[in-house]
Amino acid sequence: MVTFSKSTVMDYLSTKEVVNTRHDAPIPLFPREDLKSDSESSKVCLELKRPAAAGGGTYEKEFNSFNGTTTEEYCKFRMMWDEIVRNVPLRTPADKFAQIDSLVAGNPKMYWDAAVNSIPAAIAETDAGFDHAMDVFSRNFCESDARSVQRQFMNCSLGRPYNMSMTEFFSRLLFMDRCIPYLPGVGARFPEYQLKEIIMANTPNWVNDILCTTSYDWADPAKTHMEVVQHLERLLRIQRQAEQKRKKRNPKKGKKVTKATRTLKREKTRRLVPTKDAVSFLKPSGIVRININPNLKVLASGVLY
């Protein structure tokens, strides 16, 4: 699981419009910080079967019960559910209905019970009835057009912050793409060439110039999106290393001297003319001490009047 530093998140939020965090909003580039952690969920231990190619047999695995509220949490639950159906395996509708009851808790449990009660009698205890209940269940976390909204967000509104690595960006992009089939609406997952287009649209212009100069064809079907990302990551890493070396060669020389600072230094070293109302003493340290008649007024610059 990819985690993001607070500075990276704040940099993104300061340069991009804050994404709506209601359940009908598209899944954002950065996960919400108020999502429930896995440690807060109850655990369900299931016995799964290994594929024959992996030697067969069974093994136990713990799953977190679903008690979320957002679209992203719902999609994670659906990914977990597909793994359970595939590896337990669950072949009949009755097995699916019985198993999913143990995997939902809190408000999602209430939503699921209501979805089951909405199944028409003609398709009760069938695969069609289970699909109907799952569709009704999903509407508690997503809008009816959530899939098209998510696709539009990924294709048009996604933006990579400067200090976010290309690997982190690509990992999150793949996760959002995996969520698309679980969202209500129409539209398939992005093909590989479109994922590469999204990646290149979030690449600095100077990187594109280098790719053109070196004749690197990122659109080549023989190149996977992972290969393109790794190549871009190397270029960005070289650029970051060059910046660090440049900063070491040209360090900042103290604080910037402003006009106010120069004026203050000039006032400190000014020799005041002795008069009957004021006497000045120039100490070896260069500090001027003034004895002033209390009846006189003093300006901020030290001028008497």
mmCIF file of C-alpha atoms in Angstrom:
data_model
loop_
_atom_site.group_PDB
_atom_site.id
_atom_site.type_symbol
_atom_site.label_atom_id
_atom_site.label_comp_id
_atom_site.label_asym_id
_atom_site.label_seq_id
_atom_site.Cartn_x
_atom_site.Cartn_y
_atom_site.Cartn_z
ATOM 1 C CA MET A 1 0.000 0.000 0.000
ATOM 2 C CA VAL A 2 1.352 3.392 -1.011
ATOM 3 C CA THR A 3 1.318 6.097 1.672
ATOM 4 C CA PHE A 4 1.724 9.815 1.084
ATOM 5 C CA SER A 5 3.461 12.364 3.236
ATOM 6 C CA LYS A 6 1.464 15.246 4.700
ATOM 7 C CA SER A 7 3.519 17.764 2.728
ATOM 8 C CA THR A 8 2.665 15.987 -0.530
ATOM 9 C CA VAL A 9 -1.051 16.027 0.277
ATOM 10 C CA MET A 10 -1.002 19.705 1.304
ATOM 11 C CA ASP A 11 0.924 20.597 -1.858
ATOM 12 C CA TYR A 12 -1.759 18.909 -3.946
ATOM 13 C CA LEU A 13 -4.636 20.563 -2.104
ATOM 14 C CA SER A 14 -3.006 23.975 -2.400
ATOM 15 C CA THR A 15 -2.721 23.704 -6.190
ATOM 16 C CA LYS A 16 -5.849 21.760 -7.114
ATOM 17 C CA GLU A 17 -9.503 22.284 -6.343
ATOM 18 C CA VAL A 18 -10.507 20.287 -3.250
ATOM 19 C CA VAL A 19 -12.465 17.240 -4.327
ATOM 20 C CA ASN A 20 -15.967 16.796 -2.923
ATOM 21 C CA THR A 21 -15.731 14.191 -0.145
ATOM 22 C CA ARG A 22 -19.354 13.036 -0.170
ATOM 23 C CA HIS A 23 -19.949 9.419 -1.165
ATOM 24 C CA ASP A 24 -21.055 10.457 -4.672
ATOM 25 C CA ALA A 25 -17.743 12.188 -5.404
ATOM 26 C CA PRO A 26 -15.077 10.539 -7.589
ATOM 27 C CA ILE A 27 -12.372 8.621 -5.757
ATOM 28 C CA PRO A 28 -9.667 11.289 -5.209
ATOM 29 C CA LEU A 29 -5.943 11.083 -5.870
ATOM 30 C CA PHE A 30 -5.211 11.058 -2.123
ATOM 31 C CA PRO A 31 -7.210 8.847 0.272
ATOM 32 C CA ARG A 32 -9.216 10.663 2.910
ATOM 33 C CA GLU A 33 -7.457 10.771 6.294
ATOM 34 C CA ASP A 34 -10.678 10.144 8.242
ATOM 35 C CA LEU A 35 -11.236 6.663 6.798
ATOM 36 C CA LYS A 36 -11.461 3.850 9.315
ATOM 37 C CA SER A 37 -8.233 1.899 9.717
ATOM 38 C CA ASP A 38 -8.125 -1.880 9.392
ATOM 39 C CA SER A 39 -7.405 -2.167 13.126
ATOM 40 C CA GLU A 40 -10.830 -0.665 13.895
ATOM 41 C CA SER A 41 -12.698 -3.373 11.938
ATOM 42 C CA SER A 42 -13.680 -6.787 13.223
ATOM 43 C CA LYS A 43 -11.902 -9.750 11.661
ATOM 44 C CA VAL A 44 -13.384 -12.710 9.812
ATOM 45 C CA CYS A 45 -11.169 -15.763 9.288
ATOM 46 C CA LEU A 46 -11.961 -17.880 6.215
ATOM 47 C CA GLU A 47 -10.463 -21.012 4.709
ATOM 48 C CA LEU A 48 -9.389 -20.468 1.120
ATOM 49 C CA LYS A 49 -8.284 -22.932 -1.539
ATOM 50 C CA ARG A 50 -5.020 -22.610 -3.411
ATOM 51 C CA PRO A 51 -5.113 -22.989 -7.214
ATOM 52 C CA ALA A 52 -4.031 -26.357 -8.556
ATOM 53 C CA ALA A 53 -1.100 -24.677 -10.307
ATOM 54 C CA ALA A 54 0.127 -23.519 -6.880
ATOM 55 C CA GLY A 55 0.031 -27.018 -5.414
ATOM 56 C CA GLY A 56 -3.569 -27.069 -4.187
ATOM 57 C CA GLY A 57 -4.515 -27.408 -0.540
ATOM 58 C CA THR A 58 -6.138 -24.839 1.724
ATOM 59 C CA TYR A 59 -4.996 -21.938 3.900
ATOM 60 C CA GLU A 60 -6.598 -19.499 6.320
ATOM 61 C CA LYS A 61 -6.788 -15.758 5.800
ATOM 62 C CA GLU A 62 -8.261 -12.931 7.854
ATOM 63 C CA PHE A 63 -10.548 -10.349 6.264
ATOM 64 C CA ASN A 64 -11.788 -7.060 7.701
ATOM 65 C CA SER A 65 -15.539 -6.671 7.974
ATOM 66 C CA PHE A 66 -16.945 -3.780 5.960
ATOM 67 C CA ASN A 67 -18.161 -0.784 7.987
ATOM 68 C CA GLY A 68 -17.281 2.101 5.670
ATOM 69 C CA THR A 69 -19.132 5.088 4.255
ATOM 70 C CA THR A 70 -17.254 6.244 1.142
ATOM 71 C CA THR A 71 -17.067 5.109 -2.466
ATOM 72 C CA GLU A 72 -13.428 4.092 -2.046
ATOM 73 C CA GLU A 73 -14.174 1.894 0.974
ATOM 74 C CA TYR A 74 -17.039 0.255 -0.893
ATOM 75 C CA CYS A 75 -14.768 -0.563 -3.852
ATOM 76 C CA LYS A 76 -12.191 -2.108 -1.512
ATOM 77 C CA PHE A 77 -14.960 -4.269 -0.047
ATOM 78 C CA ARG A 78 -15.976 -5.425 -3.525
ATOM 79 C CA MET A 79 -12.371 -6.360 -4.336
ATOM 80 C CA MET A 80 -12.227 -8.371 -1.124
ATOM 81 C CA TRP A 81 -15.560 -10.019 -1.919
ATOM 82 C CA ASP A 82 -14.378 -11.099 -5.383
ATOM 83 C CA GLU A 83 -11.318 -12.730 -3.818
ATOM 84 C CA ILE A 84 -13.506 -14.640 -1.370
ATOM 85 C CA VAL A 85 -15.963 -15.808 -4.063
ATOM 86 C CA ARG A 86 -13.064 -16.961 -6.231
ATOM 87 C CA ASN A 87 -10.980 -18.730 -3.578
ATOM 88 C CA VAL A 88 -13.431 -20.180 -1.021
ATOM 89 C CA PRO A 89 -15.112 -20.773 -3.532
ATOM 90 C CA LEU A 90 -18.758 -19.705 -3.336
ATOM 91 C CA ARG A 91 -20.689 -21.346 -6.158
ATOM 92 C CA THR A 92 -24.352 -21.063 -5.183
ATOM 93 C CA PRO A 93 -26.470 -17.973 -4.405
ATOM 94 C CA ALA A 94 -27.324 -19.418 -0.990
ATOM 95 C CA ASP A 95 -23.611 -19.626 -0.119
ATOM 96 C CA LYS A 96 -23.097 -16.026 -1.219
ATOM 97 C CA PHE A 97 -26.026 -14.706 0.840
ATOM 98 C CA ALA A 98 -24.835 -16.596 3.918
ATOM 99 C CA GLN A 99 -21.215 -15.504 3.585
ATOM 100 C CA ILE A 100 -21.782 -11.805 2.941
ATOM 101 C CA ASP A 101 -23.828 -11.502 6.156
ATOM 102 C CA SER A 102 -20.649 -12.173 8.133
ATOM 103 C CA LEU A 103 -18.641 -9.548 6.225
ATOM 104 C CA VAL A 104 -20.763 -6.416 6.798
ATOM 105 C CA ALA A 105 -21.233 -4.531 10.073
ATOM 106 C CA GLY A 106 -22.743 -1.291 11.352
ATOM 107 C CA ASN A 107 -24.653 0.788 8.802
ATOM 108 C CA PRO A 108 -23.572 -1.402 5.841
ATOM 109 C CA LYS A 109 -25.240 -4.353 7.594
ATOM 110 C CA MET A 110 -28.491 -2.377 7.770
ATOM 111 C CA TYR A 111 -28.136 -1.354 4.108
ATOM 112 C CA TRP A 112 -27.538 -4.969 3.043
ATOM 113 C CA ASP A 113 -30.586 -6.268 4.915
ATOM 114 C CA ALA A 114 -32.717 -3.617 3.210
ATOM 115 C CA ALA A 115 -31.252 -4.557 -0.189
ATOM 116 C CA VAL A 116 -32.075 -8.251 0.368
ATOM 117 C CA ASN A 117 -35.658 -7.364 1.323
ATOM 118 C CA SER A 118 -36.015 -5.433 -1.956
ATOM 119 C CA ILE A 119 -35.384 -8.542 -4.123
ATOM 120 C CA PRO A 120 -38.472 -9.478 -6.162
ATOM 121 C CA ALA A 121 -39.926 -12.834 -5.166
ATOM 122 C CA ALA A 122 -39.513 -14.185 -8.689
ATOM 123 C CA ILE A 123 -35.707 -14.009 -8.509
ATOM 124 C CA ALA A 124 -35.180 -14.629 -4.803
ATOM 125 C CA GLU A 125 -32.341 -17.061 -3.949
ATOM 126 C CA THR A 126 -30.915 -16.794 -7.494
ATOM 127 C CA ASP A 127 -27.809 -15.214 -8.991
ATOM 128 C CA ALA A 128 -30.000 -12.513 -10.511
ATOM 129 C CA GLY A 129 -31.467 -11.832 -7.075
ATOM 130 C CA PHE A 130 -28.006 -11.533 -5.539
ATOM 131 C CA ASP A 131 -26.895 -9.135 -8.301
ATOM 132 C CA HIS A 132 -30.050 -7.066 -7.707
ATOM 133 C CA ALA A 133 -29.283 -6.843 -3.968
ATOM 134 C CA MET A 134 -25.663 -5.858 -4.634
ATOM 135 C CA ASP A 135 -26.787 -3.117 -7.051
ATOM 136 C CA VAL A 136 -29.233 -1.694 -4.486
ATOM 137 C CA PHE A 137 -26.528 -1.981 -1.796
ATOM 138 C CA SER A 138 -24.038 0.006 -3.907
ATOM 139 C CA ARG A 139 -26.410 3.004 -4.169
ATOM 140 C CA ASN A 140 -25.797 3.734 -0.482
ATOM 141 C CA PHE A 141 -22.157 4.585 -1.346
ATOM 142 C CA CYS A 142 -22.247 5.715 -4.991
ATOM 143 C CA GLU A 143 -24.466 7.700 -7.320
ATOM 144 C CA SER A 144 -26.061 6.102 -10.374
ATOM 145 C CA ASP A 145 -23.495 7.789 -12.690
ATOM 146 C CA ALA A 146 -20.448 7.247 -10.451
ATOM 147 C CA ARG A 147 -18.601 5.271 -13.119
ATOM 148 C CA SER A 148 -18.735 7.976 -15.782
ATOM 149 C CA VAL A 149 -17.864 10.650 -13.178
ATOM 150 C CA GLN A 150 -14.806 8.635 -12.105
ATOM 151 C CA ARG A 151 -13.652 8.106 -15.692
ATOM 152 C CA GLN A 152 -14.021 11.809 -16.470
ATOM 153 C CA PHE A 153 -12.083 12.759 -13.334
ATOM 154 C CA MET A 154 -9.218 10.422 -14.210
ATOM 155 C CA ASN A 155 -9.114 11.482 -17.844
ATOM 156 C CA CYS A 156 -9.511 15.259 -17.448
ATOM 157 C CA SER A 157 -9.044 16.492 -13.865
ATOM 158 C CA LEU A 158 -6.249 14.373 -12.418
ATOM 159 C CA GLY A 159 -3.041 16.241 -11.586
ATOM 160 C CA ARG A 160 0.271 14.996 -10.172
ATOM 161 C CA PRO A 161 1.883 17.287 -7.562
ATOM 162 C CA TYR A 162 5.526 18.231 -8.146
ATOM 163 C CA ASN A 163 6.832 16.347 -5.103
ATOM 164 C CA MET A 164 4.815 13.175 -5.739
ATOM 165 C CA SER A 165 6.845 10.428 -7.380
ATOM 166 C CA MET A 166 5.684 8.955 -10.656
ATOM 167 C CA THR A 167 5.510 5.505 -9.015
ATOM 168 C CA GLU A 168 3.135 6.761 -6.318
ATOM 169 C CA PHE A 169 0.993 8.493 -8.917
ATOM 170 C CA PHE A 170 0.854 5.404 -11.124
ATOM 171 C CA SER A 171 -0.024 3.121 -8.183
ATOM 172 C CA ARG A 172 -2.964 5.314 -7.248
ATOM 173 C CA LEU A 173 -4.047 5.570 -10.890
ATOM 174 C CA LEU A 174 -4.142 1.774 -11.189
ATOM 175 C CA PHE A 175 -6.189 1.503 -7.998
ATOM 176 C CA MET A 176 -8.794 3.958 -9.331
ATOM 177 C CA ASP A 177 -8.898 2.013 -12.604
ATOM 178 C CA ARG A 178 -9.531 -1.239 -10.693
ATOM 179 C CA CYS A 179 -12.473 0.433 -8.923
ATOM 180 C CA ILE A 180 -14.300 1.346 -12.144
ATOM 181 C CA PRO A 181 -16.152 -2.005 -12.649
ATOM 182 C CA TYR A 182 -17.613 -1.784 -9.133
ATOM 183 C CA LEU A 183 -19.182 1.645 -9.664
ATOM 184 C CA PRO A 184 -22.769 2.037 -10.952
ATOM 185 C CA GLY A 185 -23.116 3.233 -14.520
ATOM 186 C CA VAL A 186 -21.612 2.349 -17.881
ATOM 187 C CA GLY A 187 -18.061 2.323 -19.169
ATOM 188 C CA ALA A 188 -15.163 -0.125 -19.032
ATOM 189 C CA ARG A 189 -11.729 0.163 -17.463
ATOM 190 C CA PHE A 190 -9.128 2.215 -19.310
ATOM 191 C CA PRO A 191 -7.074 0.270 -21.871
ATOM 192 C CA GLU A 192 -3.322 0.329 -21.438
ATOM 193 C CA TYR A 193 -2.692 2.975 -24.103
ATOM 194 C CA GLN A 194 -5.093 5.389 -22.370
ATOM 195 C CA LEU A 195 -3.406 4.836 -19.013
ATOM 196 C CA LYS A 196 -0.110 5.768 -20.681
ATOM 197 C CA GLU A 197 -1.738 8.909 -22.095
ATOM 198 C CA ILE A 198 -2.909 9.924 -18.591
ATOM 199 C CA ILE A 199 0.608 9.329 -17.266
ATOM 200 C CA MET A 200 2.210 11.438 -20.001
ATOM 201 C CA ALA A 201 -0.337 14.230 -19.480
ATOM 202 C CA ASN A 202 0.959 14.496 -15.897
ATOM 203 C CA THR A 203 4.633 14.635 -16.935
ATOM 204 C CA PRO A 204 6.649 17.918 -16.922
ATOM 205 C CA ASN A 205 7.279 19.525 -20.306
ATOM 206 C CA TRP A 206 11.051 19.204 -19.976
ATOM 207 C CA VAL A 207 10.649 15.410 -19.659
ATOM 208 C CA ASN A 208 8.620 15.333 -22.871
ATOM 209 C CA ASP A 209 11.395 17.333 -24.572
ATOM 210 C CA ILE A 210 13.982 14.765 -23.473
ATOM 211 C CA LEU A 211 11.798 11.905 -24.729
ATOM 212 C CA CYS A 212 11.494 13.608 -28.123
ATOM 213 C CA THR A 213 15.245 14.280 -28.275
ATOM 214 C CA THR A 214 16.110 10.660 -27.453
ATOM 215 C CA SER A 215 13.348 9.289 -29.754
ATOM 216 C CA TYR A 216 11.744 7.380 -26.907
ATOM 217 C CA ASP A 217 8.363 6.156 -28.195
ATOM 218 C CA TRP A 218 6.204 5.794 -25.086
ATOM 219 C CA ALA A 219 3.149 5.029 -27.282
ATOM 220 C CA ASP A 220 4.796 1.866 -28.640
ATOM 221 C CA PRO A 221 2.345 -1.022 -27.926
ATOM 222 C CA ALA A 222 5.335 -3.197 -27.054
ATOM 223 C CA LYS A 223 6.069 -0.943 -24.065
ATOM 224 C CA THR A 224 3.871 -1.567 -21.029
ATOM 225 C CA HIS A 225 2.702 1.282 -18.822
ATOM 226 C CA MET A 226 4.992 -0.013 -16.081
ATOM 227 C CA GLU A 227 8.030 0.270 -18.359
ATOM 228 C CA VAL A 228 7.070 3.838 -19.271
ATOM 229 C CA VAL A 229 6.627 4.778 -15.601
ATOM 230 C CA GLN A 230 10.001 3.315 -14.645
ATOM 231 C CA HIS A 231 11.696 5.268 -17.461
ATOM 232 C CA LEU A 232 10.019 8.526 -16.371
ATOM 233 C CA GLU A 233 10.916 7.861 -12.735
ATOM 234 C CA ARG A 234 14.601 7.538 -13.677
ATOM 235 C CA LEU A 235 14.513 10.895 -15.504
ATOM 236 C CA LEU A 236 12.803 12.622 -12.571
ATOM 237 C CA ARG A 237 15.299 11.085 -10.128
ATOM 238 C CA ILE A 238 18.230 12.399 -12.195
ATOM 239 C CA GLN A 239 16.648 15.867 -12.209
ATOM 240 C CA ARG A 240 16.164 15.817 -8.405
ATOM 241 C CA GLN A 241 19.786 14.765 -7.882
ATOM 242 C CA ALA A 242 20.973 17.579 -10.172
ATOM 243 C CA GLU A 243 18.929 20.095 -8.165
ATOM 244 C CA GLN A 244 20.449 18.880 -4.891
ATOM 245 C CA LYS A 245 23.991 19.226 -6.300
ATOM 246 C CA ARG A 246 23.208 22.721 -7.580
ATOM 247 C CA LYS A 247 21.960 23.778 -4.143
ATOM 248 C CA LYS A 248 25.163 22.452 -2.532
ATOM 249 C CA ARG A 249 27.336 24.400 -4.980
ATOM 250 C CA ASN A 250 25.355 27.615 -4.518
ATOM 251 C CA PRO A 251 24.167 27.757 -0.922
ATOM 252 C CA LYS A 252 22.165 30.740 0.256
ATOM 253 C CA LYS A 253 24.412 33.373 1.875
ATOM 254 C CA GLY A 254 22.546 34.332 5.014
ATOM 255 C CA LYS A 255 19.305 36.240 5.163
ATOM 256 C CA LYS A 256 18.247 38.575 2.403
ATOM 257 C CA VAL A 257 19.206 42.177 3.165
ATOM 258 C CA THR A 258 16.191 44.441 2.765
ATOM 259 C CA LYS A 259 15.974 48.219 2.608
ATOM 260 C CA ALA A 260 14.677 48.329 6.187
ATOM 261 C CA THR A 261 17.681 46.297 7.378
ATOM 262 C CA ARG A 262 20.149 48.656 5.675
ATOM 263 C CA THR A 263 18.398 51.694 7.189
ATOM 264 C CA LEU A 264 18.580 50.172 10.671
ATOM 265 C CA LYS A 265 22.312 49.478 10.371
ATOM 266 C CA ARG A 266 22.956 53.024 9.159
ATOM 267 C CA GLU A 267 21.071 54.510 12.129
ATOM 268 C CA LYS A 268 23.040 52.380 14.600
ATOM 269 C CA THR A 269 26.412 53.629 13.320
ATOM 270 C CA ARG A 270 25.476 57.296 12.887
ATOM 271 C CA ARG A 271 27.430 59.817 15.037
ATOM 272 C CA LEU A 272 25.091 62.261 16.703
ATOM 273 C CA VAL A 273 26.332 65.835 17.108
ATOM 274 C CA PRO A 274 26.686 66.781 20.801
ATOM 275 C CA THR A 275 24.427 69.671 21.846
ATOM 276 C CA LYS A 276 23.307 71.142 25.121
ATOM 277 C CA ASP A 277 20.307 68.803 25.092
ATOM 278 C CA ALA A 278 22.024 65.528 24.096
ATOM 279 C CA VAL A 279 25.416 63.939 24.605
ATOM 280 C CA SER A 280 26.687 60.972 22.564
ATOM 281 C CA PHE A 281 29.383 58.423 23.448
ATOM 282 C CA LEU A 282 30.989 56.155 20.879
ATOM 283 C CA LYS A 283 32.019 52.935 22.588
ATOM 284 C CA PRO A 284 34.669 50.570 21.198
ATOM 285 C CA SER A 285 31.913 48.128 20.325
ATOM 286 C CA GLY A 286 30.475 50.707 17.940
ATOM 287 C CA ILE A 287 27.208 51.171 19.843
ATOM 288 C CA VAL A 288 26.127 54.771 20.381
ATOM 289 C CA ARG A 289 24.637 55.569 23.747
ATOM 290 C CA ILE A 290 22.657 58.796 24.033
ATOM 291 C CA ASN A 291 21.626 60.735 27.109
ATOM 292 C CA ILE A 292 18.589 62.728 26.118
ATOM 293 C CA ASN A 293 16.774 65.528 27.883
ATOM 294 C CA PRO A 294 13.420 63.990 28.884
ATOM 295 C CA ASN A 295 11.616 67.148 27.751
ATOM 296 C CA LEU A 296 12.578 66.453 24.091
ATOM 297 C CA LYS A 297 10.694 64.211 21.671
ATOM 298 C CA VAL A 298 12.452 61.440 19.758
ATOM 299 C CA LEU A 299 11.536 60.151 16.305
ATOM 300 C CA ALA A 300 11.833 56.441 15.411
ATOM 301 C CA SER A 301 14.987 57.236 13.406
ATOM 302 C CA GLY A 302 16.708 58.779 16.465
ATOM 303 C CA VAL A 303 16.467 62.401 15.252
ATOM 304 C CA LEU A 304 15.787 64.899 17.994
ATOM 305 C CA TYR A 305 13.433 67.814 17.654
#
